[in-house]
PDB file of C-alpha atoms in Angstrom:
ATOM      1  CA  SER A   1      29.353   3.518 -23.842  1.00 79.00           C
ATOM      2  CA  ALA A   2      25.998   1.901 -24.503  1.00 85.00           C
ATOM      3  CA  VAL A   3      23.014   3.389 -26.293  1.00 91.00           C
ATOM      4  CA  ILE A   4      19.724   2.210 -24.859  1.00 94.00           C
ATOM      5  CA  SER A   5      16.263   2.667 -26.326  1.00 96.00           C
ATOM      6  CA  GLN A   6      12.947   1.996 -24.648  1.00 97.00           C
ATOM      7  CA  LYS A   7       9.464   1.562 -26.052  1.00 97.00           C
ATOM      8  CA  PRO A   8       7.017   3.045 -25.428  1.00 97.00           C
ATOM      9  CA  SER A   9       8.368   6.365 -24.186  1.00 96.00           C
ATOM     10  CA  ARG A  10       5.104   7.010 -22.394  1.00 96.00           C
ATOM     11  CA  ASP A  11       1.647   5.515 -22.042  1.00 97.00           C
ATOM     12  CA  ILE A  12      -1.635   6.086 -20.277  1.00 97.00           C
ATOM     13  CA  CYS A  13      -3.341   2.886 -19.228  1.00 97.00           C
ATOM     14  CA  GLN A  14      -6.525   1.796 -17.545  1.00 97.00           C
ATOM     15  CA  ARG A  15      -6.597   0.117 -14.167  1.00 97.00           C
ATOM     16  CA  GLY A  16      -6.417  -3.674 -14.387  1.00 97.00           C
ATOM     17  CA  THR A  17      -4.602  -3.829 -17.720  1.00 97.00           C
ATOM     18  CA  SER A  18      -0.971  -4.760 -18.411  1.00 98.00           C
ATOM     19  CA  LEU A  19       1.807  -2.981 -20.274  1.00 98.00           C
ATOM     20  CA  THR A  20       5.014  -4.442 -21.676  1.00 98.00           C
ATOM     21  CA  ILE A  21       8.045  -2.177 -21.911  1.00 98.00           C
ATOM     22  CA  GLN A  22      10.864  -3.044 -24.262  1.00 98.00           C
ATOM     23  CA  CYS A  23      14.546  -2.250 -23.792  1.00 97.00           C
ATOM     24  CA  GLN A  24      17.043  -2.538 -26.643  1.00 97.00           C
ATOM     25  CA  VAL A  25      20.797  -2.004 -26.303  1.00 95.00           C
ATOM     26  CA  ASP A  26      23.137  -1.323 -29.195  1.00 94.00           C
ATOM     27  CA  SER A  27      25.762  -3.800 -27.933  1.00 90.00           C
ATOM     28  CA  GLN A  28      25.924  -6.995 -25.933  1.00 90.00           C
ATOM     29  CA  VAL A  29      25.957  -6.334 -22.214  1.00 88.00           C
ATOM     30  CA  THR A  30      26.484  -8.550 -19.233  1.00 86.00           C
ATOM     31  CA  MET A  31      23.992  -7.029 -16.848  1.00 88.00           C
ATOM     32  CA  MET A  32      20.562  -5.523 -17.432  1.00 93.00           C
ATOM     33  CA  PHE A  33      18.417  -3.992 -14.744  1.00 95.00           C
ATOM     34  CA  TRP A  34      14.946  -2.532 -14.381  1.00 97.00           C
ATOM     35  CA  TYR A  35      14.293   0.415 -12.086  1.00 97.00           C
ATOM     36  CA  ARG A  36      11.206   2.316 -11.016  1.00 96.00           C
ATOM     37  CA  GLN A  37      11.110   5.996 -10.185  1.00 93.00           C
ATOM     38  CA  GLN A  38       7.909   7.068  -8.506  1.00 92.00           C
ATOM     39  CA  PRO A  39       6.890  10.747  -8.680  1.00 87.00           C
ATOM     40  CA  GLY A  40       9.302  12.918  -6.734  1.00 83.00           C
ATOM     41  CA  GLN A  41      11.354   9.922  -5.609  1.00 87.00           C
ATOM     42  CA  SER A  42      14.709   8.423  -6.445  1.00 87.00           C
ATOM     43  CA  LEU A  43      15.292   5.175  -8.295  1.00 92.00           C
ATOM     44  CA  THR A  44      14.422   1.778  -6.863  1.00 94.00           C
ATOM     45  CA  LEU A  45      15.761  -1.431  -8.341  1.00 94.00           C
ATOM     46  CA  ILE A  46      12.971  -3.813  -9.373  1.00 96.00           C
ATOM     47  CA  ALA A  47      15.033  -6.715 -10.659  1.00 95.00           C
ATOM     48  CA  THR A  48      18.107  -7.897 -12.499  1.00 93.00           C
ATOM     49  CA  ALA A  49      17.254  -9.421 -15.869  1.00 93.00           C
ATOM     50  CA  ASN A  50      19.276 -12.592 -16.374  1.00 86.00           C
ATOM     51  CA  GLN A  51      19.870 -13.945 -19.862  1.00 86.00           C
ATOM     52  CA  GLY A  52      18.456 -17.409 -20.226  1.00 83.00           C
ATOM     53  CA  SER A  53      17.102 -17.692 -16.703  1.00 84.00           C
ATOM     54  CA  GLU A  54      14.560 -16.144 -14.373  1.00 88.00           C
ATOM     55  CA  ALA A  55      15.079 -12.580 -13.240  1.00 91.00           C
ATOM     56  CA  THR A  56      16.308 -11.817  -9.731  1.00 92.00           C
ATOM     57  CA  TYR A  57      13.781  -9.649  -7.912  1.00 94.00           C
ATOM     58  CA  GLU A  58      14.379  -7.201  -5.101  1.00 93.00           C
ATOM     59  CA  SER A  59      12.440  -7.227  -1.878  1.00 91.00           C
ATOM     60  CA  GLY A  60       8.925  -5.952  -2.457  1.00 94.00           C
ATOM     61  CA  PHE A  61       8.783  -6.914  -6.142  1.00 96.00           C
ATOM     62  CA  VAL A  62       7.407 -10.224  -7.432  1.00 96.00           C
ATOM     63  CA  ILE A  63       7.414 -12.029 -10.747  1.00 96.00           C
ATOM     64  CA  ASP A  64       3.631 -12.193 -11.013  1.00 97.00           C
ATOM     65  CA  LYS A  65       3.402  -8.416 -10.924  1.00 97.00           C
ATOM     66  CA  PHE A  66       6.553  -7.590 -12.919  1.00 97.00           C
ATOM     67  CA  PRO A  67       7.406 -10.492 -15.253  1.00 97.00           C
ATOM     68  CA  ILE A  68      10.704  -9.944 -17.060  1.00 96.00           C
ATOM     69  CA  SER A  69      12.188 -11.575 -20.098  1.00 94.00           C
ATOM     70  CA  ARG A  70      15.719 -11.440 -21.432  1.00 95.00           C
ATOM     71  CA  PRO A  71      16.035 -13.656 -24.499  1.00 93.00           C
ATOM     72  CA  ASN A  72      19.511 -12.413 -25.469  1.00 92.00           C
ATOM     73  CA  LEU A  73      22.324 -10.045 -24.446  1.00 92.00           C
ATOM     74  CA  THR A  74      20.825  -6.942 -26.084  1.00 94.00           C
ATOM     75  CA  PHE A  75      17.095  -7.079 -25.309  1.00 95.00           C
ATOM     76  CA  SER A  76      14.771  -7.281 -22.331  1.00 96.00           C
ATOM     77  CA  THR A  77      11.116  -6.652 -21.535  1.00 97.00           C
ATOM     78  CA  LEU A  78       9.365  -5.665 -18.335  1.00 98.00           C
ATOM     79  CA  THR A  79       5.625  -6.178 -17.985  1.00 98.00           C
ATOM     80  CA  VAL A  80       3.623  -4.260 -15.419  1.00 98.00           C
ATOM     81  CA  SER A  81       0.625  -6.484 -14.743  1.00 98.00           C
ATOM     82  CA  ASN A  82      -2.834  -5.763 -13.405  1.00 97.00           C
ATOM     83  CA  MET A  83      -1.979  -2.099 -13.076  1.00 97.00           C
ATOM     84  CA  SER A  84      -3.269   0.270 -10.425  1.00 97.00           C
ATOM     85  CA  PRO A  85      -2.729   4.036 -10.063  1.00 96.00           C
ATOM     86  CA  GLU A  86       0.104   3.271  -7.626  1.00 95.00           C
ATOM     87  CA  ASP A  87       2.077   1.853 -10.563  1.00 97.00           C
ATOM     88  CA  SER A  88       2.263   5.277 -12.161  1.00 96.00           C
ATOM     89  CA  SER A  89       6.004   5.843 -12.410  1.00 96.00           C
ATOM     90  CA  ILE A  90       8.916   6.156 -14.761  1.00 95.00           C
ATOM     91  CA  TYR A  91      10.370   2.739 -15.555  1.00 97.00           C
ATOM     92  CA  LEU A  92      14.027   2.707 -16.569  1.00 96.00           C
ATOM     93  CA  CYS A  93      16.159   0.061 -18.162  1.00 97.00           C
ATOM     94  CA  SER A  94      19.839   0.077 -17.237  1.00 95.00           C
ATOM     95  CA  VAL A  95      22.887  -1.861 -18.409  1.00 93.00           C
ATOM     96  CA  SER A  96      26.435  -2.487 -17.355  1.00 88.00           C
ATOM     97  CA  GLY A  97      29.376  -4.582 -18.393  1.00 80.00           C
ATOM     98  CA  ARG A  98      31.662  -5.474 -15.549  1.00 76.00           C
ATOM     99  CA  VAL A  99      31.091  -4.362 -11.977  1.00 71.00           C
ATOM    100  CA  SER A 100      33.758  -1.689 -12.434  1.00 71.00           C
ATOM    101  CA  ASP A 101      32.059  -0.238 -15.483  1.00 83.00           C
ATOM    102  CA  THR A 102      29.790   2.751 -15.808  1.00 87.00           C
ATOM    103  CA  GLN A 103      26.113   1.872 -15.560  1.00 90.00           C
ATOM    104  CA  TYR A 104      24.021   3.389 -18.329  1.00 92.00           C
ATOM    105  CA  PHE A 105      20.328   4.189 -18.342  1.00 94.00           C
ATOM    106  CA  GLY A 106      17.684   4.321 -21.007  1.00 95.00           C
ATOM    107  CA  PRO A 107      15.415   7.337 -21.515  1.00 94.00           C
ATOM    108  CA  GLY A 108      12.652   5.793 -19.424  1.00 95.00           C
ATOM    109  CA  THR A 109       8.997   4.935 -19.952  1.00 97.00           C
ATOM    110  CA  ARG A 110       6.551   7.262 -18.264  1.00 95.00           C
ATOM    111  CA  LEU A 111       3.492   5.280 -17.220  1.00 97.00           C
ATOM    112  CA  THR A 112       0.256   6.810 -15.999  1.00 97.00           C
ATOM    113  CA  VAL A 113      -2.473   4.510 -14.728  1.00 97.00           C
ATOM    114  CA  LEU A 114      -5.990   5.919 -14.484  1.00 96.00           C
TER     115      LEU A 114
ATOM    116  CA  LYS B   1      21.787  -2.163   4.381  1.00 86.00           C
ATOM    117  CA  GLN B   2      23.438   0.531   2.262  1.00 91.00           C
ATOM    118  CA  GLU B   3      21.834   3.977   2.499  1.00 93.00           C
ATOM    119  CA  VAL B   4      22.787   6.987   0.399  1.00 96.00           C
ATOM    120  CA  THR B   5      22.012  10.527   1.507  1.00 96.00           C
ATOM    121  CA  GLN B   6      22.337  13.689  -0.539  1.00 96.00           C
ATOM    122  CA  ILE B   7      22.491  17.165   0.899  1.00 93.00           C
ATOM    123  CA  PRO B   8      21.057  19.642   0.129  1.00 92.00           C
ATOM    124  CA  ALA B   9      17.799  18.408  -1.379  1.00 94.00           C
ATOM    125  CA  ALA B  10      17.572  21.587  -3.438  1.00 96.00           C
ATOM    126  CA  LEU B  11      19.961  24.377  -4.298  1.00 96.00           C
ATOM    127  CA  SER B  12      19.481  27.647  -6.158  1.00 97.00           C
ATOM    128  CA  VAL B  13      22.480  29.698  -7.251  1.00 97.00           C
ATOM    129  CA  PRO B  14      23.210  32.600  -9.599  1.00 97.00           C
ATOM    130  CA  GLU B  15      24.975  31.886 -12.857  1.00 97.00           C
ATOM    131  CA  GLY B  16      28.752  31.774 -12.613  1.00 97.00           C
ATOM    132  CA  GLU B  17      28.899  30.546  -9.043  1.00 97.00           C
ATOM    133  CA  ASN B  18      30.966  27.515  -8.036  1.00 97.00           C
ATOM    134  CA  LEU B  19      29.022  24.949  -6.036  1.00 96.00           C
ATOM    135  CA  VAL B  20      29.371  21.663  -4.186  1.00 97.00           C
ATOM    136  CA  LEU B  21      26.879  18.836  -3.904  1.00 97.00           C
ATOM    137  CA  ASN B  22      27.288  16.311  -1.118  1.00 97.00           C
ATOM    138  CA  CYS B  23      26.682  12.585  -0.964  1.00 98.00           C
ATOM    139  CA  SER B  24      27.194  10.220   1.959  1.00 98.00           C
ATOM    140  CA  PHE B  25      26.818   6.449   2.245  1.00 97.00           C
ATOM    141  CA  THR B  26      26.652   4.167   5.253  1.00 96.00           C
ATOM    142  CA  ASP B  27      28.643   1.122   4.104  1.00 94.00           C
ATOM    143  CA  SER B  28      32.156   1.852   2.855  1.00 93.00           C
ATOM    144  CA  ALA B  29      32.493  -1.553   1.141  1.00 92.00           C
ATOM    145  CA  ILE B  30      31.658  -0.223  -2.304  1.00 94.00           C
ATOM    146  CA  TYR B  31      32.920  -1.055  -5.785  1.00 93.00           C
ATOM    147  CA  ASN B  32      32.487   2.462  -7.108  1.00 94.00           C
ATOM    148  CA  LEU B  33      30.406   5.615  -6.938  1.00 96.00           C
ATOM    149  CA  GLN B  34      28.664   7.273  -9.834  1.00 96.00           C
ATOM    150  CA  TRP B  35      27.197  10.742 -10.281  1.00 97.00           C
ATOM    151  CA  PHE B  36      24.268  11.184 -12.651  1.00 97.00           C
ATOM    152  CA  ARG B  37      22.261  14.050 -14.003  1.00 97.00           C
ATOM    153  CA  GLN B  38      18.521  13.800 -14.619  1.00 94.00           C
ATOM    154  CA  ASP B  39      16.498  16.388 -16.498  1.00 92.00           C
ATOM    155  CA  PRO B  40      12.758  16.569 -15.743  1.00 86.00           C
ATOM    156  CA  GLY B  41      10.881  13.561 -17.095  1.00 80.00           C
ATOM    157  CA  LYS B  42      14.023  12.107 -18.639  1.00 83.00           C
ATOM    158  CA  GLY B  43      16.415   9.253 -18.044  1.00 87.00           C
ATOM    159  CA  LEU B  44      19.796   9.478 -16.336  1.00 92.00           C
ATOM    160  CA  THR B  45      23.013  10.741 -17.870  1.00 93.00           C
ATOM    161  CA  SER B  46      26.210   9.440 -16.335  1.00 94.00           C
ATOM    162  CA  LEU B  47      28.573  12.265 -15.366  1.00 96.00           C
ATOM    163  CA  LEU B  48      31.450  10.683 -13.492  1.00 96.00           C
ATOM    164  CA  LEU B  49      32.436   7.259 -12.201  1.00 95.00           C
ATOM    165  CA  ILE B  50      34.907   6.917  -9.330  1.00 96.00           C
ATOM    166  CA  GLN B  51      36.317   3.490  -8.501  1.00 94.00           C
ATOM    167  CA  SER B  52      36.725   2.607  -4.823  1.00 93.00           C
ATOM    168  CA  SER B  53      40.509   2.902  -5.168  1.00 94.00           C
ATOM    169  CA  GLN B  54      40.363   6.398  -6.633  1.00 95.00           C
ATOM    170  CA  ARG B  55      40.146   9.756  -4.889  1.00 96.00           C
ATOM    171  CA  GLU B  56      38.711  11.932  -7.635  1.00 96.00           C
ATOM    172  CA  GLN B  57      37.618  12.205 -11.242  1.00 96.00           C
ATOM    173  CA  THR B  58      37.299  15.254 -13.453  1.00 97.00           C
ATOM    174  CA  SER B  59      35.326  15.998 -16.578  1.00 95.00           C
ATOM    175  CA  GLY B  60      35.276  19.553 -17.870  1.00 97.00           C
ATOM    176  CA  ARG B  61      33.779  21.806 -15.211  1.00 97.00           C
ATOM    177  CA  LEU B  62      32.901  18.838 -13.005  1.00 97.00           C
ATOM    178  CA  ASN B  63      35.079  17.322 -10.322  1.00 98.00           C
ATOM    179  CA  ALA B  64      33.986  14.462  -8.098  1.00 97.00           C
ATOM    180  CA  SER B  65      35.864  13.323  -5.021  1.00 97.00           C
ATOM    181  CA  LEU B  66      35.558  10.154  -2.973  1.00 97.00           C
ATOM    182  CA  ASP B  67      36.560   9.501   0.625  1.00 96.00           C
ATOM    183  CA  LYS B  68      35.570   5.890   1.029  1.00 94.00           C
ATOM    184  CA  SER B  69      36.659   5.540   4.629  1.00 92.00           C
ATOM    185  CA  SER B  70      34.384   8.342   5.767  1.00 95.00           C
ATOM    186  CA  GLY B  71      31.602   7.403   3.358  1.00 96.00           C
ATOM    187  CA  ARG B  72      31.514  10.708   1.509  1.00 97.00           C
ATOM    188  CA  SER B  73      31.640  12.088  -1.993  1.00 98.00           C
ATOM    189  CA  THR B  74      31.321  15.586  -3.368  1.00 98.00           C
ATOM    190  CA  LEU B  75      30.498  16.876  -6.825  1.00 97.00           C
ATOM    191  CA  TYR B  76      32.047  20.251  -7.561  1.00 98.00           C
ATOM    192  CA  ILE B  77      30.619  22.297 -10.426  1.00 98.00           C
ATOM    193  CA  ALA B  78      32.696  25.274 -11.524  1.00 98.00           C
ATOM    194  CA  ALA B  79      31.302  28.398 -13.124  1.00 97.00           C
ATOM    195  CA  SER B  80      27.717  27.148 -13.118  1.00 97.00           C
ATOM    196  CA  GLN B  81      25.456  27.817 -16.105  1.00 97.00           C
ATOM    197  CA  PRO B  82      21.658  27.784 -16.514  1.00 97.00           C
ATOM    198  CA  GLY B  83      22.064  24.620 -18.572  1.00 96.00           C
ATOM    199  CA  ASP B  84      23.393  22.881 -15.468  1.00 97.00           C
ATOM    200  CA  SER B  85      19.907  23.076 -13.935  1.00 97.00           C
ATOM    201  CA  ALA B  86      18.823  19.498 -13.274  1.00 97.00           C
ATOM    202  CA  THR B  87      18.601  16.911 -10.513  1.00 96.00           C
ATOM    203  CA  TYR B  88      21.941  15.361  -9.605  1.00 97.00           C
ATOM    204  CA  LEU B  89      21.924  11.813  -8.288  1.00 97.00           C
ATOM    205  CA  CYS B  90      24.657   9.974  -6.451  1.00 97.00           C
ATOM    206  CA  ALA B  91      24.740   6.174  -6.502  1.00 97.00           C
ATOM    207  CA  VAL B  92      27.056   3.593  -4.977  1.00 96.00           C
ATOM    208  CA  ARG B  93      27.657   0.126  -6.334  1.00 93.00           C
ATOM    209  CA  HIS B  94      28.000  -2.532  -3.689  1.00 91.00           C
ATOM    210  CA  PHE B  95      27.390  -6.197  -3.006  1.00 88.00           C
ATOM    211  CA  GLN B  96      24.133  -7.052  -1.278  1.00 82.00           C
ATOM    212  CA  GLY B  97      21.777  -9.983  -1.222  1.00 77.00           C
ATOM    213  CA  GLY B  98      23.950 -12.166  -3.426  1.00 77.00           C
ATOM    214  CA  SER B  99      24.616  -9.686  -6.198  1.00 80.00           C
ATOM    215  CA  GLU B 100      26.040  -6.273  -6.897  1.00 82.00           C
ATOM    216  CA  LYS B 101      23.598  -3.386  -6.935  1.00 87.00           C
ATOM    217  CA  LEU B 102      23.472   0.343  -7.519  1.00 91.00           C
ATOM    218  CA  VAL B 103      21.883   2.217  -4.616  1.00 93.00           C
ATOM    219  CA  PHE B 104      20.727   5.776  -5.209  1.00 95.00           C
ATOM    220  CA  GLY B 105      20.338   8.867  -3.097  1.00 95.00           C
ATOM    221  CA  LYS B 106      17.248  11.025  -3.467  1.00 94.00           C
ATOM    222  CA  GLY B 107      19.114  13.663  -5.422  1.00 95.00           C
ATOM    223  CA  THR B 108      19.848  17.358  -5.267  1.00 97.00           C
ATOM    224  CA  LYS B 109      17.702  19.599  -7.449  1.00 96.00           C
ATOM    225  CA  LEU B 110      19.921  22.356  -8.792  1.00 97.00           C
ATOM    226  CA  THR B 111      18.630  25.596 -10.273  1.00 97.00           C
ATOM    227  CA  VAL B 112      21.097  28.015 -11.843  1.00 97.00           C
ATOM    228  CA  ASN B 113      19.540  31.426 -12.366  1.00 97.00           C
ATOM    229  CA  PRO B 114      20.638  33.619 -15.278  1.00 95.00           C
TER     230      PRO B 114
END
């Protein structure tokens, strides 16, 4: 299993600012993902964080709004840029080894944008 | 496009009752299916992982089944307890858009009353 930590656990931000969320895993993992969970909704995949190359974004998500870094196999960051109240969500980091493996999730970052 | 549906959206039962949560998916070409538990405001805890070649998995009071050909899975919880109260999410892992992804249902909110 993988133990995942995220920082910050929660934040309240002003409209127009940016927030960077950090994800740290206790072991090297092949795949890292970022998800968003809007209030009362299920999880939506934002992007796959690729080590050493640009992230792969899902339809509806763009790099300018959600830049992602993954400098090594245990760490990734997600930035939510130029925030609006619609960005208020829980942001979750997730990791997996092989496709057949269990996918694990971090505790999430609860973001409120005023 | 893969779609995952969970029925019912909410369920309330008295303590001690056995219960079944349902999950269906539209594309049977999946790698595996995973059941998660999410407590309010928290991240996801993996409960059971069923590979596409498997029919069921068990962990304690939990039993998950998979019928890939019909696109269905069930999560059976025996002798429910108040501590089982949470939202249960079903997710399938499949190949889409050039990479493998986890697609989630909207969840079933379970309340077990003492």
